[in-house]
Amino acid sequence: MNTYILLKNKMPSSIKKAWIIKDLITFFISIAVIEALRFFAKVFWHSAWINRSQLILILIVTSITVFSLILIPYKYFFHRYEINQTEVAIQTGFFFRKTIYIPLVRIQHIEASQGPILRLIGLTELSIHTAASTHHLSGLDIKTAADLRAQILELVEVIREDV
């Protein structure tokens, strides 16, 4: 039996708080949209199916949110990264696990950003840009992100000098 090889660096455990907040915000926005749809449907259709469909939608949204909240510790276990002399590796996913390997020679620039949820918790996101795509390493504490950015740029500079 083959086992899935995990990268060595975990994200800070405070990323779990960000995921909880994101899930709860998504839940409340979904409920608000369902309520708005119910209101407009009642205004225009006056049908009995509206209340039943609203209840079904609320149950679906609630189930998805509870399921997502329960899986946060499992998701955290597989959210990892690693940097070596030739590449940056980013691991994500929990059901469908994915490891992205970004060759250092392909990196064009690195961007650090914070949305309101990450800023509230004191975390940041590094976006690693290549010519073809952008890869995100979200949920790093600010000092670690700055150190990783400097380390990656230093390794990229060494590789470019050798080429």
PDB file of C-alpha atoms in Angstrom:
ATOM      1  CA  MET A   1       0.000   0.000   0.000  1.00  0.00           C
ATOM      2  CA  ASN A   2       1.392   3.378  -1.026  1.00  0.00           C
ATOM      3  CA  THR A   3       1.127   6.179   1.475  1.00  0.00           C
ATOM      4  CA  TYR A   4       0.736   9.825   0.601  1.00  0.00           C
ATOM      5  CA  ILE A   5       4.001  11.634   1.366  1.00  0.00           C
ATOM      6  CA  LEU A   6       3.377  14.788   3.367  1.00  0.00           C
ATOM      7  CA  LEU A   7       5.529  17.871   3.032  1.00  0.00           C
ATOM      8  CA  LYS A   8       7.362  18.926   6.172  1.00  0.00           C
ATOM      9  CA  ASN A   9       6.021  22.450   6.911  1.00  0.00           C
ATOM     10  CA  LYS A  10       2.530  22.851   8.321  1.00  0.00           C
ATOM     11  CA  MET A  11       0.589  26.084   8.252  1.00  0.00           C
ATOM     12  CA  PRO A  12       0.080  27.873  11.582  1.00  0.00           C
ATOM     13  CA  SER A  13      -2.842  26.414  13.525  1.00  0.00           C
ATOM     14  CA  SER A  14      -4.558  29.828  13.514  1.00  0.00           C
ATOM     15  CA  ILE A  15      -5.489  29.186   9.850  1.00  0.00           C
ATOM     16  CA  LYS A  16      -8.260  26.982  11.271  1.00  0.00           C
ATOM     17  CA  LYS A  17      -9.869  30.118  12.754  1.00  0.00           C
ATOM     18  CA  ALA A  18      -9.796  31.776   9.329  1.00  0.00           C
ATOM     19  CA  TRP A  19     -11.462  28.731   7.754  1.00  0.00           C
ATOM     20  CA  ILE A  20     -14.158  28.716  10.467  1.00  0.00           C
ATOM     21  CA  ILE A  21     -14.870  32.424   9.948  1.00  0.00           C
ATOM     22  CA  LYS A  22     -14.986  31.957   6.153  1.00  0.00           C
ATOM     23  CA  ASP A  23     -17.405  29.031   6.471  1.00  0.00           C
ATOM     24  CA  LEU A  24     -19.696  30.950   8.850  1.00  0.00           C
ATOM     25  CA  ILE A  25     -19.709  34.062   6.645  1.00  0.00           C
ATOM     26  CA  THR A  26     -20.550  31.895   3.633  1.00  0.00           C
ATOM     27  CA  PHE A  27     -23.344  30.242   5.638  1.00  0.00           C
ATOM     28  CA  PHE A  28     -24.950  33.531   6.697  1.00  0.00           C
ATOM     29  CA  ILE A  29     -24.676  35.026   3.200  1.00  0.00           C
ATOM     30  CA  SER A  30     -26.283  31.875   1.766  1.00  0.00           C
ATOM     31  CA  ILE A  31     -29.159  32.088   4.262  1.00  0.00           C
ATOM     32  CA  ALA A  32     -29.657  35.779   3.405  1.00  0.00           C
ATOM     33  CA  VAL A  33     -29.783  34.947  -0.328  1.00  0.00           C
ATOM     34  CA  ILE A  34     -32.295  32.138   0.320  1.00  0.00           C
ATOM     35  CA  GLU A  35     -34.476  34.528   2.336  1.00  0.00           C
ATOM     36  CA  ALA A  36     -34.297  37.173  -0.409  1.00  0.00           C
ATOM     37  CA  LEU A  37     -35.251  34.588  -3.031  1.00  0.00           C
ATOM     38  CA  ARG A  38     -38.167  33.419  -0.878  1.00  0.00           C
ATOM     39  CA  PHE A  39     -39.374  36.995  -0.476  1.00  0.00           C
ATOM     40  CA  PHE A  40     -39.307  37.716  -4.217  1.00  0.00           C
ATOM     41  CA  ALA A  41     -40.829  34.333  -5.057  1.00  0.00           C
ATOM     42  CA  LYS A  42     -43.750  34.983  -2.691  1.00  0.00           C
ATOM     43  CA  VAL A  43     -44.304  38.417  -4.204  1.00  0.00           C
ATOM     44  CA  PHE A  44     -44.478  37.073  -7.744  1.00  0.00           C
ATOM     45  CA  TRP A  45     -45.815  33.484  -7.442  1.00  0.00           C
ATOM     46  CA  HIS A  46     -47.869  32.916  -4.247  1.00  0.00           C
ATOM     47  CA  SER A  47     -47.220  29.184  -4.302  1.00  0.00           C
ATOM     48  CA  ALA A  48     -47.015  26.569  -1.545  1.00  0.00           C
ATOM     49  CA  TRP A  49     -43.809  25.041  -2.933  1.00  0.00           C
ATOM     50  CA  ILE A  50     -41.838  28.153  -1.971  1.00  0.00           C
ATOM     51  CA  ASN A  51     -41.770  27.353   1.765  1.00  0.00           C
ATOM     52  CA  ARG A  52     -40.803  23.721   1.148  1.00  0.00           C
ATOM     53  CA  SER A  53     -38.020  24.663  -1.249  1.00  0.00           C
ATOM     54  CA  GLN A  54     -36.740  27.256   1.233  1.00  0.00           C
ATOM     55  CA  LEU A  55     -36.585  24.627   3.965  1.00  0.00           C
ATOM     56  CA  ILE A  56     -34.764  22.192   1.670  1.00  0.00           C
ATOM     57  CA  LEU A  57     -32.227  24.848   0.656  1.00  0.00           C
ATOM     58  CA  ILE A  58     -31.610  25.827   4.295  1.00  0.00           C
ATOM     59  CA  LEU A  59     -31.072  22.163   5.219  1.00  0.00           C
ATOM     60  CA  ILE A  60     -28.619  21.711   2.345  1.00  0.00           C
ATOM     61  CA  VAL A  61     -26.649  24.872   3.224  1.00  0.00           C
ATOM     62  CA  THR A  62     -26.604  23.936   6.930  1.00  0.00           C
ATOM     63  CA  SER A  63     -25.432  20.391   6.158  1.00  0.00           C
ATOM     64  CA  ILE A  64     -22.635  21.626   3.901  1.00  0.00           C
ATOM     65  CA  THR A  65     -21.509  24.145   6.528  1.00  0.00           C
ATOM     66  CA  VAL A  66     -21.526  21.603   9.372  1.00  0.00           C
ATOM     67  CA  PHE A  67     -19.663  19.091   7.193  1.00  0.00           C
ATOM     68  CA  SER A  68     -17.081  21.731   6.245  1.00  0.00           C
ATOM     69  CA  LEU A  69     -16.577  22.772   9.889  1.00  0.00           C
ATOM     70  CA  ILE A  70     -16.143  19.157  10.999  1.00  0.00           C
ATOM     71  CA  LEU A  71     -13.480  18.572   8.321  1.00  0.00           C
ATOM     72  CA  ILE A  72     -11.307  21.579   9.256  1.00  0.00           C
ATOM     73  CA  PRO A  73      -8.831  19.577  11.410  1.00  0.00           C
ATOM     74  CA  TYR A  74      -8.495  17.001   8.633  1.00  0.00           C
ATOM     75  CA  LYS A  75      -8.014  19.745   6.022  1.00  0.00           C
ATOM     76  CA  TYR A  76      -5.380  21.389   8.241  1.00  0.00           C
ATOM     77  CA  PHE A  77      -3.390  18.145   8.418  1.00  0.00           C
ATOM     78  CA  PHE A  78      -2.888  18.117   4.624  1.00  0.00           C
ATOM     79  CA  HIS A  79      -2.312  21.868   4.085  1.00  0.00           C
ATOM     80  CA  ARG A  80       1.503  22.045   3.869  1.00  0.00           C
ATOM     81  CA  TYR A  81       4.453  23.479   1.987  1.00  0.00           C
ATOM     82  CA  GLU A  82       8.172  22.945   1.475  1.00  0.00           C
ATOM     83  CA  ILE A  83      11.030  24.844  -0.138  1.00  0.00           C
ATOM     84  CA  ASN A  84      14.247  23.264  -1.375  1.00  0.00           C
ATOM     85  CA  GLN A  85      17.109  24.292  -3.671  1.00  0.00           C
ATOM     86  CA  THR A  86      15.143  23.748  -6.890  1.00  0.00           C
ATOM     87  CA  GLU A  87      11.416  24.163  -6.183  1.00  0.00           C
ATOM     88  CA  VAL A  88       8.575  25.279  -3.963  1.00  0.00           C
ATOM     89  CA  ALA A  89       6.004  22.582  -3.180  1.00  0.00           C
ATOM     90  CA  ILE A  90       2.485  23.376  -1.992  1.00  0.00           C
ATOM     91  CA  GLN A  91       0.119  20.647  -0.757  1.00  0.00           C
ATOM     92  CA  THR A  92      -3.635  21.189  -0.442  1.00  0.00           C
ATOM     93  CA  GLY A  93      -6.864  19.253  -0.337  1.00  0.00           C
ATOM     94  CA  PHE A  94      -8.206  16.556   1.916  1.00  0.00           C
ATOM     95  CA  PHE A  95     -10.404  14.312  -0.224  1.00  0.00           C
ATOM     96  CA  PHE A  96      -8.647  15.154  -3.463  1.00  0.00           C
ATOM     97  CA  ARG A  97      -5.092  15.884  -2.413  1.00  0.00           C
ATOM     98  CA  LYS A  98      -2.891  17.928  -4.676  1.00  0.00           C
ATOM     99  CA  THR A  99       0.808  18.770  -4.525  1.00  0.00           C
ATOM    100  CA  ILE A 100       2.034  21.552  -6.794  1.00  0.00           C
ATOM    101  CA  TYR A 101       5.754  21.776  -7.534  1.00  0.00           C
ATOM    102  CA  ILE A 102       6.892  25.202  -8.732  1.00  0.00           C
ATOM    103  CA  PRO A 103      10.417  25.253 -10.185  1.00  0.00           C
ATOM    104  CA  LEU A 104      12.345  28.219  -8.778  1.00  0.00           C
ATOM    105  CA  VAL A 105      13.650  29.077 -12.243  1.00  0.00           C
ATOM    106  CA  ARG A 106      10.026  29.719 -13.365  1.00  0.00           C
ATOM    107  CA  ILE A 107       9.136  32.174 -10.584  1.00  0.00           C
ATOM    108  CA  GLN A 108       8.711  35.744 -11.837  1.00  0.00           C
ATOM    109  CA  HIS A 109       7.612  37.515  -8.671  1.00  0.00           C
ATOM    110  CA  ILE A 110       6.049  36.953  -5.262  1.00  0.00           C
ATOM    111  CA  GLU A 111       3.213  38.966  -3.794  1.00  0.00           C
ATOM    112  CA  ALA A 112       2.076  39.131  -0.167  1.00  0.00           C
ATOM    113  CA  SER A 113      -1.557  40.025   0.539  1.00  0.00           C
ATOM    114  CA  GLN A 114      -4.120  39.992   3.336  1.00  0.00           C
ATOM    115  CA  GLY A 115      -7.865  39.932   3.091  1.00  0.00           C
ATOM    116  CA  PRO A 116      -9.987  41.079   6.021  1.00  0.00           C
ATOM    117  CA  ILE A 117     -10.225  37.600   7.586  1.00  0.00           C
ATOM    118  CA  LEU A 118      -6.475  36.913   7.383  1.00  0.00           C
ATOM    119  CA  ARG A 119      -5.721  40.420   8.671  1.00  0.00           C
ATOM    120  CA  LEU A 120      -8.064  39.877  11.646  1.00  0.00           C
ATOM    121  CA  ILE A 121      -6.138  36.746  12.627  1.00  0.00           C
ATOM    122  CA  GLY A 122      -2.672  38.125  11.792  1.00  0.00           C
ATOM    123  CA  LEU A 123      -1.979  35.904   8.804  1.00  0.00           C
ATOM    124  CA  THR A 124      -1.033  36.607   5.216  1.00  0.00           C
ATOM    125  CA  GLU A 125      -0.999  34.924   1.807  1.00  0.00           C
ATOM    126  CA  LEU A 126       1.939  34.574  -0.545  1.00  0.00           C
ATOM    127  CA  SER A 127       1.131  34.487  -4.244  1.00  0.00           C
ATOM    128  CA  ILE A 128       3.898  32.964  -6.334  1.00  0.00           C
ATOM    129  CA  HIS A 129       3.646  34.104  -9.956  1.00  0.00           C
ATOM    130  CA  THR A 130       5.036  32.205 -12.923  1.00  0.00           C
ATOM    131  CA  ALA A 131       4.504  32.969 -16.596  1.00  0.00           C
ATOM    132  CA  ALA A 132       1.672  30.440 -16.790  1.00  0.00           C
ATOM    133  CA  SER A 133      -0.137  30.762 -13.468  1.00  0.00           C
ATOM    134  CA  THR A 134      -0.285  31.990  -9.894  1.00  0.00           C
ATOM    135  CA  HIS A 135       0.008  29.686  -6.883  1.00  0.00           C
ATOM    136  CA  HIS A 136      -1.238  30.695  -3.443  1.00  0.00           C
ATOM    137  CA  LEU A 137       0.221  29.792  -0.072  1.00  0.00           C
ATOM    138  CA  SER A 138      -2.450  31.115   2.248  1.00  0.00           C
ATOM    139  CA  GLY A 139      -2.426  31.295   6.026  1.00  0.00           C
ATOM    140  CA  LEU A 140       1.176  32.061   6.893  1.00  0.00           C
ATOM    141  CA  ASP A 141       2.005  34.274   9.834  1.00  0.00           C
ATOM    142  CA  ILE A 142       3.453  37.589   8.699  1.00  0.00           C
ATOM    143  CA  LYS A 143       7.054  36.972   9.807  1.00  0.00           C
ATOM    144  CA  THR A 144       7.150  33.488   8.248  1.00  0.00           C
ATOM    145  CA  ALA A 145       5.734  34.872   4.995  1.00  0.00           C
ATOM    146  CA  ALA A 146       8.403  37.583   4.871  1.00  0.00           C
ATOM    147  CA  ASP A 147      11.137  35.034   5.622  1.00  0.00           C
ATOM    148  CA  LEU A 148       9.823  32.605   2.977  1.00  0.00           C
ATOM    149  CA  ARG A 149       9.588  35.379   0.403  1.00  0.00           C
ATOM    150  CA  ALA A 150      13.188  36.418   1.089  1.00  0.00           C
ATOM    151  CA  GLN A 151      14.370  32.787   1.011  1.00  0.00           C
ATOM    152  CA  ILE A 152      12.609  32.073  -2.294  1.00  0.00           C
ATOM    153  CA  LEU A 153      13.906  35.262  -3.929  1.00  0.00           C
ATOM    154  CA  GLU A 154      17.444  34.481  -2.754  1.00  0.00           C
ATOM    155  CA  LEU A 155      17.243  30.946  -4.189  1.00  0.00           C
ATOM    156  CA  VAL A 156      15.799  32.294  -7.457  1.00  0.00           C
ATOM    157  CA  GLU A 157      18.678  34.777  -7.708  1.00  0.00           C
ATOM    158  CA  VAL A 158      21.260  32.011  -7.145  1.00  0.00           C
ATOM    159  CA  ILE A 159      19.639  29.843  -9.827  1.00  0.00           C
ATOM    160  CA  ARG A 160      19.503  32.709 -12.331  1.00  0.00           C
ATOM    161  CA  GLU A 161      23.190  33.502 -11.734  1.00  0.00           C
ATOM    162  CA  ASP A 162      24.072  29.882 -12.501  1.00  0.00           C
ATOM    163  CA  VAL A 163      22.127  29.863 -15.763  1.00  0.00           C
TER     164      VAL A 163
END
